[in-house]
Amino acid sequence: MRTATIKRKTKETDVEVTVDLDGTGVAKAATGIGFFDHMLDLLAKHSRIDITAKAVGDLHVDFHHTTEDVGIALGQAVKQALGNMAGITRYASVLMPMDETLTRVVIDVSGRPFLVFKADFPRDKIGEFDTELVREWFQAFAINAGVTLHVETLYGENSHHIAESCFKGLARALRAAVAIDPKTAGEMPSTKGQLGG
Ligand SMILES: [Mn+2]
């Protein structure tokens, strides 16, 4: 079973995240941030990873801590659920359209944490959500999942569409990269014989 639960409690947030990499895309997102729950729902749906994300955070300050800490916990959960990564497909690249927006997401599920994120948001906020937090979430996720992740919005005008294309692109890339490759019969997808740096 490729599942994991991460609990993380600080003075700023209390977060619990569970993932099942071989799920059906069931999401239970309750972070107290409507737009962010919407993004987590999309991530689960299009990755087919079951994701439960509960968070009680200091939303009276702003949404930064809660968004970042859910990213940290979700990244750690994915990493733990992957185990030694034997047999995974490892690489995936996706072009994700959303109306006028097109975003490219490329991932290497490798134990090598790195983020390149190039997306400009025309607006500072989507609802009450600061658009700069999209990058913060991707940074927290990539570093804690131990994945190399390149996200670039090639063009787009609507901030909601831009954010959504980033999350949906990640979803489809993750779905392909963490899938077990039947041709490899459980081998490590590395000439080094191991993943993890
Ligand atoms: Mn939407």
PDB file of N, CA and C and ligand atoms in Angstrom, residues 35 38-39 42 98 160-161 164 168, ligand 1:
ATOM      1  N   PHE A  35     -10.359  28.851  -1.749  1.00  0.00           N
ATOM      2  CA  PHE A  35      -9.672  28.690  -3.029  1.00  0.00           C
ATOM      3  C   PHE A  35      -8.630  27.573  -2.958  1.00  0.00           C
ATOM      4  N   HIS A  38     -10.149  24.235  -3.203  1.00  0.00           N
ATOM      5  CA  HIS A  38     -10.474  24.013  -4.616  1.00  0.00           C
ATOM      6  C   HIS A  38      -9.253  23.463  -5.361  1.00  0.00           C
ATOM      7  N   MET A  39      -8.071  24.019  -5.105  1.00  0.00           N
ATOM      8  CA  MET A  39      -6.846  23.561  -5.768  1.00  0.00           C
ATOM      9  C   MET A  39      -6.489  22.137  -5.321  1.00  0.00           C
ATOM     10  N   LEU A  42      -8.708  19.663  -7.061  1.00  0.00           N
ATOM     11  CA  LEU A  42      -8.254  19.445  -8.445  1.00  0.00           C
ATOM     12  C   LEU A  42      -7.036  18.531  -8.488  1.00  0.00           C
ATOM     13  N   MET A  98      -5.939  25.854 -19.811  1.00  0.00           N
ATOM     14  CA  MET A  98      -7.204  26.204 -19.159  1.00  0.00           C
ATOM     15  C   MET A  98      -7.687  27.473 -19.860  1.00  0.00           C
ATOM     16  N   HIS A 160      -7.080  33.076 -11.880  1.00  0.00           N
ATOM     17  CA  HIS A 160      -7.675  31.804 -11.440  1.00  0.00           C
ATOM     18  C   HIS A 160      -7.274  30.683 -12.405  1.00  0.00           C
ATOM     19  N   HIS A 161      -7.317  30.962 -13.699  1.00  0.00           N
ATOM     20  CA  HIS A 161      -6.929  29.956 -14.691  1.00  0.00           C
ATOM     21  C   HIS A 161      -5.450  29.605 -14.574  1.00  0.00           C
ATOM     22  N   GLU A 164      -4.955  27.413 -11.527  1.00  0.00           N
ATOM     23  CA  GLU A 164      -5.571  26.109 -11.741  1.00  0.00           C
ATOM     24  C   GLU A 164      -4.759  25.267 -12.731  1.00  0.00           C
ATOM     25  N   LYS A 168      -3.361  21.595 -11.870  1.00  0.00           N
ATOM     26  CA  LYS A 168      -3.794  20.470 -12.704  1.00  0.00           C
ATOM     27  C   LYS A 168      -2.610  19.872 -13.463  1.00  0.00           C
TER      28      LYS A 168
HETATM   29 MN    MN B   1     -11.688  26.876 -10.784  1.00  0.00          MN
END
